[in-house]
Short mmCIF file of C-alpha atoms in Angstrom, two decimals:
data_model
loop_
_atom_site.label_atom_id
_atom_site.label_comp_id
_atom_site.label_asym_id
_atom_site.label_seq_id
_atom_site.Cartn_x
_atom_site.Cartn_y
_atom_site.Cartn_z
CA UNK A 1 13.34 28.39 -5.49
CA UNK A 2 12.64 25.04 -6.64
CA UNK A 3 12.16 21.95 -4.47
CA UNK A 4 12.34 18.18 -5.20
CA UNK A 5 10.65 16.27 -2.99
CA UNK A 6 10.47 12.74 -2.55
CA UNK A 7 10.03 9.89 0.42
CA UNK A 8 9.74 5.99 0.97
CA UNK A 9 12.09 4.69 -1.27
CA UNK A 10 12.97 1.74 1.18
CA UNK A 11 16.18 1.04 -0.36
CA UNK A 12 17.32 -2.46 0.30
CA UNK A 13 14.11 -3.86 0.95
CA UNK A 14 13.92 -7.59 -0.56
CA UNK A 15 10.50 -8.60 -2.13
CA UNK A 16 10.91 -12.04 -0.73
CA UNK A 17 7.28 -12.81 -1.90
CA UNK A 18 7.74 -11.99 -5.46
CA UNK A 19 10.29 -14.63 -6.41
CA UNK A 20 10.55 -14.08 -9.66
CA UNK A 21 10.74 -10.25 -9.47
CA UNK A 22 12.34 -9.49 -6.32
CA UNK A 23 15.81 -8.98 -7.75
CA UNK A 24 14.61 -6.87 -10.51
CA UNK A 25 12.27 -5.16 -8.13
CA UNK A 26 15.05 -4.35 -5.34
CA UNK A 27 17.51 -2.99 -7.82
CA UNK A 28 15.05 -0.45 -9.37
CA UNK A 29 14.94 1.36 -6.04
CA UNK A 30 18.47 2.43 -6.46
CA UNK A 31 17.84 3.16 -10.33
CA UNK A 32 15.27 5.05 -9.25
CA UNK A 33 17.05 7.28 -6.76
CA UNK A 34 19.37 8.12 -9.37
CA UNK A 35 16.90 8.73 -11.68
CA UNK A 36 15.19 11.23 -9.10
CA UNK A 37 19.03 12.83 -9.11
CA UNK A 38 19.36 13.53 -12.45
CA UNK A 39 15.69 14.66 -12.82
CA UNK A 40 15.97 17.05 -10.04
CA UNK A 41 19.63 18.31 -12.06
CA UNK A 42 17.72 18.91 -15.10
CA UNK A 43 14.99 20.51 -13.76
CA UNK A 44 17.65 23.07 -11.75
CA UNK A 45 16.25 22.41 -8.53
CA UNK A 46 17.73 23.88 -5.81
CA UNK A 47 16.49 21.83 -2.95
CA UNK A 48 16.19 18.08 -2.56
CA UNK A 49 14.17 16.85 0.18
CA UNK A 50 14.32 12.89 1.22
CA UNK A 51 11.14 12.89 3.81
CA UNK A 52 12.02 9.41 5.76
CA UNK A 53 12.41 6.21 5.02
CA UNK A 54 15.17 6.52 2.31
CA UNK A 55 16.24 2.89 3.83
CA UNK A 56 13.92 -0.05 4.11
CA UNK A 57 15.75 -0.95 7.23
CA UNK A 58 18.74 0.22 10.05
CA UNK A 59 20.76 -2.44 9.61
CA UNK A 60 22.16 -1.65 5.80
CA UNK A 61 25.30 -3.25 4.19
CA UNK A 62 28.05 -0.49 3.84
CA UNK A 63 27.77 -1.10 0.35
CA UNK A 64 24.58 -0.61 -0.36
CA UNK A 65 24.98 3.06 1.97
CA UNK A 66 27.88 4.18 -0.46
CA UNK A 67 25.54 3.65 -3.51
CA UNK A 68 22.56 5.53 -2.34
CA UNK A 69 25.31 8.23 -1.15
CA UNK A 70 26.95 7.93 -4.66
CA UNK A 71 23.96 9.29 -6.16
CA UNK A 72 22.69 11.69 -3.84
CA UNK A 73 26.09 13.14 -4.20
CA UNK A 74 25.36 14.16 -7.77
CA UNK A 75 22.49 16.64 -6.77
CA UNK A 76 24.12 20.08 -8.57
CA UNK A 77 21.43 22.48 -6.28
CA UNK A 78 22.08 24.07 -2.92
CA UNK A 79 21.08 21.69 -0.26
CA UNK A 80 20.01 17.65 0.50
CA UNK A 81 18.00 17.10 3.41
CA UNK A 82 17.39 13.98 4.36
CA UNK A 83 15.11 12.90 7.22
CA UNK A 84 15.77 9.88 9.21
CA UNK A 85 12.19 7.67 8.77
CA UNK A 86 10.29 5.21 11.13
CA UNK A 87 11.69 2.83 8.61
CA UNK A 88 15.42 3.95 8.99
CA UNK A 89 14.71 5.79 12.49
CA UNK A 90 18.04 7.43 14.09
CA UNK A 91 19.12 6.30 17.52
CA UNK A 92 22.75 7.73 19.72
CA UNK A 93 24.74 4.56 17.90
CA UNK A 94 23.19 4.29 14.94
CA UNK A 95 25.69 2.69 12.37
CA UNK A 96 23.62 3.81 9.33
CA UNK A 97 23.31 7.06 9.38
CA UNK A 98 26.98 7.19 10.90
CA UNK A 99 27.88 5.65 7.84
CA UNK A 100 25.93 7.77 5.25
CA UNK A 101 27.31 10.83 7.03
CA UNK A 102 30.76 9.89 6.62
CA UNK A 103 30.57 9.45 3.16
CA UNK A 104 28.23 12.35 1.92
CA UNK A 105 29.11 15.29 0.14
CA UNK A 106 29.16 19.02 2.45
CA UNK A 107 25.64 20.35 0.36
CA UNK A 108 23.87 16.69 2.17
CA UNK A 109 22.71 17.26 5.44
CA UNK A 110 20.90 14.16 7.83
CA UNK A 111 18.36 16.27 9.54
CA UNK A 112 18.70 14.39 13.04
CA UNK A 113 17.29 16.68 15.43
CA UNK A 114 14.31 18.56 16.75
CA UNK A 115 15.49 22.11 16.36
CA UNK A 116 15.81 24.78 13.40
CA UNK A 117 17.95 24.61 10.79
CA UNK A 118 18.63 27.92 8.87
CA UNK A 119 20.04 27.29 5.33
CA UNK A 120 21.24 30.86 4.36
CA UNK A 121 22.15 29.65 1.24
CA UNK A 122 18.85 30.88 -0.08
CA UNK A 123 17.15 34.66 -0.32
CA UNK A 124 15.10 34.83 1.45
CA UNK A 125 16.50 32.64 4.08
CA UNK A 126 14.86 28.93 4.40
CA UNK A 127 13.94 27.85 7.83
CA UNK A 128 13.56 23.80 8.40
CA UNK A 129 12.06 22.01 10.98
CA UNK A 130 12.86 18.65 10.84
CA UNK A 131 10.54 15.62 13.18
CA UNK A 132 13.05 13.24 12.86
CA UNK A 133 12.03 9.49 13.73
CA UNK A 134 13.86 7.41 16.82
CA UNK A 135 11.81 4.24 16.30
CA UNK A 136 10.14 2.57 14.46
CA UNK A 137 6.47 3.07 15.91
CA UNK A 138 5.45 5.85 18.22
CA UNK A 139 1.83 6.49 19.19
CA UNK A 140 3.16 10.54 19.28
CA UNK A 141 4.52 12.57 16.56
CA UNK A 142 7.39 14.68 16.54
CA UNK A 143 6.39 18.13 15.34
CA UNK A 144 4.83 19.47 19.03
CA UNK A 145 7.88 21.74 19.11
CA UNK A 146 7.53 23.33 15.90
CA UNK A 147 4.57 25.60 16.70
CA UNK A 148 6.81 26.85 20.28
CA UNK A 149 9.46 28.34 17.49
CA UNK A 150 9.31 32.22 17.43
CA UNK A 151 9.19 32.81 13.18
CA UNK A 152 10.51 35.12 11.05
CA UNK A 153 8.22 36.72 9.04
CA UNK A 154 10.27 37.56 6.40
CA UNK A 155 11.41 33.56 5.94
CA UNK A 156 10.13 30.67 4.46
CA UNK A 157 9.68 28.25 7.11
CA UNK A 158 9.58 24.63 5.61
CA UNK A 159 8.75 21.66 7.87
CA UNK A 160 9.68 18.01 7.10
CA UNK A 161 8.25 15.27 8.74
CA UNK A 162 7.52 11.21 8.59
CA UNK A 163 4.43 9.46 9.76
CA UNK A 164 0.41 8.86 9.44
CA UNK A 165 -2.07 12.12 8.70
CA UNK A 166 -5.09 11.58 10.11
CA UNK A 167 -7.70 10.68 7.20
CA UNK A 168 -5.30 10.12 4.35
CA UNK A 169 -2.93 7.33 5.95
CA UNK A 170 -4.15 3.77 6.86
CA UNK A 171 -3.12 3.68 10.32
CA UNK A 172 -5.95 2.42 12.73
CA UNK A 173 -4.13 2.27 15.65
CA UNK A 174 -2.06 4.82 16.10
CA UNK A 175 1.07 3.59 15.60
CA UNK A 176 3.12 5.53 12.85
CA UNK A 177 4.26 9.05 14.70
CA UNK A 178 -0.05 10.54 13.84
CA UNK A 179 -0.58 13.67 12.84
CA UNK A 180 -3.72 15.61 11.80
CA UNK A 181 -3.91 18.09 9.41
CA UNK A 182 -5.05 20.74 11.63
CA UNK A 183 -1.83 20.48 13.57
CA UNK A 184 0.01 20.47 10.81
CA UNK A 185 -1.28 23.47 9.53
CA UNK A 186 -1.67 24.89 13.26
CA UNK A 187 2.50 24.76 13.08
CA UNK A 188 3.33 28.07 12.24
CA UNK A 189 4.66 27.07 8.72
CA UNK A 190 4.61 27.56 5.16
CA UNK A 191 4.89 24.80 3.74
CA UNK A 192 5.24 20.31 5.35
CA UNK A 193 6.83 18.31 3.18
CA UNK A 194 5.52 15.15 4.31
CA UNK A 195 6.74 11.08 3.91
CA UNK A 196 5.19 7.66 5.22
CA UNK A 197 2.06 7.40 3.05
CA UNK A 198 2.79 5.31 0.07
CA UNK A 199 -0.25 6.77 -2.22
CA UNK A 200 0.22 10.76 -3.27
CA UNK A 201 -1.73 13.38 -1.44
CA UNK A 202 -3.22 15.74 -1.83
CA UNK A 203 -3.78 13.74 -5.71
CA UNK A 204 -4.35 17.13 -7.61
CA UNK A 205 -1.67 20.14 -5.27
CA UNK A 206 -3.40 23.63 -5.57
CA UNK A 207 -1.82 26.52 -4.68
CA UNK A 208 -4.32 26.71 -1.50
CA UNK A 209 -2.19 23.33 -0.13
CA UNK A 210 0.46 23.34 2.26
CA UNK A 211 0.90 19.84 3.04
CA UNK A 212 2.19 17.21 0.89
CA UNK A 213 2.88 13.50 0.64
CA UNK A 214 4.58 12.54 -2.64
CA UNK A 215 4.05 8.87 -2.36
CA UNK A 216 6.62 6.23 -2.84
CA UNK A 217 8.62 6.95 -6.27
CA UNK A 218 8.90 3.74 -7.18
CA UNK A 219 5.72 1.25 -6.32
CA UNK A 220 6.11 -1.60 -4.03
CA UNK A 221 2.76 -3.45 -3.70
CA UNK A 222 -0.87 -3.77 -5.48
CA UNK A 223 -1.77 -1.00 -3.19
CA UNK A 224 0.56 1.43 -4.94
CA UNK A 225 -1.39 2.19 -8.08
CA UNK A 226 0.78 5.05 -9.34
CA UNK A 227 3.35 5.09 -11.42
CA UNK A 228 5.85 6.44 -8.59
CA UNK A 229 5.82 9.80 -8.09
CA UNK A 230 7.44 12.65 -7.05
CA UNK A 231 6.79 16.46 -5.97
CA UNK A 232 7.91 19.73 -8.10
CA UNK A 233 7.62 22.41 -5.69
CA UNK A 234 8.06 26.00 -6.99
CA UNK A 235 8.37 29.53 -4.84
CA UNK A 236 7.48 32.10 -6.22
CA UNK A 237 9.28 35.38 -5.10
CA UNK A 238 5.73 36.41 -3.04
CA UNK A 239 6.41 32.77 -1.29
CA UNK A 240 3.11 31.47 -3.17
CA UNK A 241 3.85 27.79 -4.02
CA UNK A 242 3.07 25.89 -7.07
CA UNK A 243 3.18 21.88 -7.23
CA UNK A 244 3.35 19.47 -9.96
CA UNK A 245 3.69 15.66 -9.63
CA UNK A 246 6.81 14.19 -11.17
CA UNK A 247 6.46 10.24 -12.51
CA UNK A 248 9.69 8.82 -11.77
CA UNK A 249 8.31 4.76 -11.33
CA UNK A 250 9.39 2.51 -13.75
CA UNK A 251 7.78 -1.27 -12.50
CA UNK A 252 3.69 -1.55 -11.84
CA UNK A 253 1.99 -3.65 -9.72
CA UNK A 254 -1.66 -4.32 -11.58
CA UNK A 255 -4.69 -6.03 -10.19
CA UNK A 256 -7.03 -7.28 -13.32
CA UNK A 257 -10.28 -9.02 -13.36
CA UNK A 258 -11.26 -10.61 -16.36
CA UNK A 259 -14.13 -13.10 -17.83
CA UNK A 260 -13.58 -15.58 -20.85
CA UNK A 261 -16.25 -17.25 -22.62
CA UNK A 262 -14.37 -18.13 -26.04
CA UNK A 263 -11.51 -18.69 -27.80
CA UNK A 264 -11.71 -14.87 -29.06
CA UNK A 265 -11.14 -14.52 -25.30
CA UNK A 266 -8.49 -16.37 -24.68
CA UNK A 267 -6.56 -14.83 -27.45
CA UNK A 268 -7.49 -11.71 -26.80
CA UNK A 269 -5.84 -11.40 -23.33
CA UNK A 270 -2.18 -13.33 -25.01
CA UNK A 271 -2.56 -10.14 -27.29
CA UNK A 272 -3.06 -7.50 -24.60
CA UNK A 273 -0.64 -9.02 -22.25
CA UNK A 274 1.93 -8.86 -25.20
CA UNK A 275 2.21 -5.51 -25.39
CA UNK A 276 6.34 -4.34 -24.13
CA UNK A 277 4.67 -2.80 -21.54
CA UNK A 278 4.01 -5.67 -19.59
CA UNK A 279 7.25 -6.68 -18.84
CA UNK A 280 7.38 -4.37 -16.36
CA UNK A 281 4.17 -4.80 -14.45
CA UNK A 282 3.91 -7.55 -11.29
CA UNK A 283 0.59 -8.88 -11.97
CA UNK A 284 -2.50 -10.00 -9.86
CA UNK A 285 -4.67 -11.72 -12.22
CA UNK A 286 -8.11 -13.37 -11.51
CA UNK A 287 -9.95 -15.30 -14.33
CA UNK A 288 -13.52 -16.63 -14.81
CA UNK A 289 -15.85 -17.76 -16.89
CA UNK A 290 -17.05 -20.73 -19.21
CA UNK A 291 -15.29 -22.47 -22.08
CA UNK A 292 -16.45 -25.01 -24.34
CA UNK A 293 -13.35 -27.86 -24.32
CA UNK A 294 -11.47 -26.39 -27.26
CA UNK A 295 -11.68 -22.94 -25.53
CA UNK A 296 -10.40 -24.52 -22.04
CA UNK A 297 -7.57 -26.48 -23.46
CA UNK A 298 -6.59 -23.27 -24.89
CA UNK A 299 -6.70 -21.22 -21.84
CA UNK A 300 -4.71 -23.84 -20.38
CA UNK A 301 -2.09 -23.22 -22.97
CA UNK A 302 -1.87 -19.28 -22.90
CA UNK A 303 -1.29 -19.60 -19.06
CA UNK A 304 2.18 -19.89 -19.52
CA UNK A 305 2.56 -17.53 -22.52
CA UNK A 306 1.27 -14.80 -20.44
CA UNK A 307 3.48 -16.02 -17.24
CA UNK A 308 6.68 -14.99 -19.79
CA UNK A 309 4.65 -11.29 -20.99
CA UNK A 310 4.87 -10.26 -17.11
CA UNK A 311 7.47 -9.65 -14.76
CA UNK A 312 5.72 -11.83 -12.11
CA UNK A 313 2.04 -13.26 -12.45
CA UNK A 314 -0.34 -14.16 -9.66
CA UNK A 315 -2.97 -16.16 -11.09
CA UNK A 316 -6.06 -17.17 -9.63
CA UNK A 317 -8.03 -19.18 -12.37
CA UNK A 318 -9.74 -21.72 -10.53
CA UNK A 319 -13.19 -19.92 -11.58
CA UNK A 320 -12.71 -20.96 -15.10
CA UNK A 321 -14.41 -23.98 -15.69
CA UNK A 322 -15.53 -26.35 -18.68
CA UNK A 323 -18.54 -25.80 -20.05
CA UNK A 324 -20.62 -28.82 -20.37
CA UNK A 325 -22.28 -29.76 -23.58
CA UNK A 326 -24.15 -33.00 -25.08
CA UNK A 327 -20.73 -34.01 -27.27
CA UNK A 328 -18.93 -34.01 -23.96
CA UNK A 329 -21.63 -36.19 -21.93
CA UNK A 330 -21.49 -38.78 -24.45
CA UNK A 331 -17.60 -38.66 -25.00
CA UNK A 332 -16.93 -38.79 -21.01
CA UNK A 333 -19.77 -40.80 -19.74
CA UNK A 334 -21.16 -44.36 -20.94
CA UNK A 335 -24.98 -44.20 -22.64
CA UNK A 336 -27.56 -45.44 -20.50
CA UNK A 337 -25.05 -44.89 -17.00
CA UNK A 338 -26.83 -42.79 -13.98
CA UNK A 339 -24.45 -40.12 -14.75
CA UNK A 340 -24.91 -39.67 -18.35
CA UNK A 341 -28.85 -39.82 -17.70
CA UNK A 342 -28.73 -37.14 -15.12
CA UNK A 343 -26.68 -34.53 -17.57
CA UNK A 344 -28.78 -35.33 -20.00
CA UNK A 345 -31.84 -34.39 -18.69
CA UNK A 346 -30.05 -31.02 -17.31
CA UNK A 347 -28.88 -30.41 -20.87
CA UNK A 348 -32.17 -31.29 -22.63
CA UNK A 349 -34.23 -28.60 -19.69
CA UNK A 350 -31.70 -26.04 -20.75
CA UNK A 351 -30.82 -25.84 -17.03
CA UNK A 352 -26.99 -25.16 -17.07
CA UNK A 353 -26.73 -24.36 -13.80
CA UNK A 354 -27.68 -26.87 -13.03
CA UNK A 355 -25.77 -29.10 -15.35
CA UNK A 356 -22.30 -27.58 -14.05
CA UNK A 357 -22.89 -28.38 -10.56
CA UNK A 358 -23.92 -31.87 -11.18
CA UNK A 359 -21.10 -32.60 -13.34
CA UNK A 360 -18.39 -31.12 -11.15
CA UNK A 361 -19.94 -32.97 -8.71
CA UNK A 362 -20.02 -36.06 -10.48
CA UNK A 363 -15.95 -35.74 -11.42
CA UNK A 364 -15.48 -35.23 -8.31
CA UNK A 365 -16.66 -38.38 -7.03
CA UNK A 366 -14.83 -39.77 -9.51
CA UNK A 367 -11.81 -38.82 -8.47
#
């Protein structure tokens, strides 16, 4: 039996600080869910499993339900589960996942309760035990039950859950349904298939694992450094599991530090930011260094030229300054003034330190 397993694909959510981007950005979550779809098709999986947080939010437009159902639709396996997240928790009245039920397909099933669900579909039988969410934080978790279940031994007992694991998600206070590993693997299953955690984990599944977090399949923030991912999960017919991770990301969000101290420089990050690739990166980009003028007016130029390579830049190039030379004392200060005295000395010692902060001193007075 194969399983496709992903989780946190926040659909609608709207990227309102990434101007530029968030349109592109908020579509490719849908692209991407159909892209996990057909994936899953070709690779003849027979279970898909949504692990929370499918929705960014509760309160979705109908539209935007139907086209996330659209695609889940296509799935050609068995089964669909799809577990209600702290993201797009369930409650009694909940309109969204009313919604989604009504228009999904018989094989999709919203996994809404605490209690087993036997999908006989399979040989042997499948056994899930789903910890739905009903808000958005919770201090508790909701697989306590799981471990109470009486389990047949000739099963294979799959539970799917949403929230923090102790020592692989960032949550310091306790506030995203916690789990620890120990009760996860305390539960009396075979196998968690796990959502929340926006990074993959374990990075590199062995066949000793039993709990896994696929990550977000399509990267939302600078701390998402995959390329969205996915899980492969494999049963063999003596229930051993293999897992693969399955890139499925298309955009990138890319932190970069760099230092200029020419015009080879300069023109060397135009180049490498001109690559196709680019275009579908959101970058964070932080600049320093030292540039003689001809070098700085042309750093001041490429800004923009690398603004069009990327889908959205952040620059932060307030570190790259002019570097100050004799030509440019003479050219911006009058001979024989205070000013042009003091740089000179500075720039006769060798001292440029010493010469930069003076000078940016000095234009700052000036201004």
């Amino acid at each position: 039996m194969k399983i496709f397993h992903i989780a946190d694909l926040h659909l609608g959510r709207t990227f309102r600080n990434l101007p530029e981007a968030q349109d592109t950005l908020s579509e490719a979550r849908y692209e991407t869910l159909q892209k996990t779809i057909d994936k899953a098709n070709e690779l003849e999986s027979d279970l898909f499993v949504i692990a929370g947080d499918l929705f960014d939010r509760t309160s979705m437009k109908v539209g935007d339900i139907q086209e996330a159902v659209r695609a889940i639709n296509q799935f050609t396996g068995e089964v669909v589960l799809v577990l209600p997240g702290n993201h797009d928790y369930i409650t009694a009245d909940s309109q969204l996942w009313d919604r989604f039920k009504k228009e999904s397909e018989e094989h999709v099933l919203v996994l809404d309760e605490k209690e087993p669900l036997k999908l006989s579909v399979f040989e042997p039988e499948v056994v899930v035990y789903p910890a739905p969410c009903h808000a958005k934080h919770s201090a508790h978790h909701a697989i306590e039950w799981v471990n109470e279940i009486d389990k047949d031994e000739d099963a294979l007992h799959i539970g799917v859950a949403h929230g923090s694991i102790e020592g692989v998600s960032p949550d310091f206070d306790q506030r995203y349904f916690p789990m620890s590993v120990h009760e996860l693997e305390q539960s009396g299953t075979d196998l968690w298939l796990m959502g929340h955690t926006h990074i993959t984990w374990p990075e590199h599944p062995d066949k000793r694992d039993m709990i896994f977090n696929p990550g977000t399949p399509e990267p939302d923030g600078f701390s998402c450094n995959h390329e969205g991912r996915a899980f492969l999960h494999t049963v063999g017919e003596d229930q051993e599991i293999k897992t693969e991770i399955i890139s499925t990301g298309t955009y990138r969000f890319i932190q970069k530090n760099e230092q200029i101290s020419s015009i080879k420089d300069v023109q060397g990050l135009v180049d490498q930011f001109g690559e196709d690739s680019w275009q579908q990166a959101v970058v964070e980009l932080k600049i320093s260094g030292k540039l003689e003028e001809e070098a700085f007016e042309a750093w001041q130029e490429s800004r923009s030229q690398i603004r069009e390579s990327v889908l959205e830049l952040r620059l932060e190039d307030n570190e790259v300054r002019r570097k100050v030379t004799s030509e440019q004392i003479q050219k911006e200060f009058s001979k024989g003034s205070f000013p042009e005295q003091l740089l000179s000395s500075f720039s006769e010692d060798e001292e440029e330190e010493e010469l930069q902060m003076a000078y940016e001193l000095i234009k700052e007075v000036q201004q």
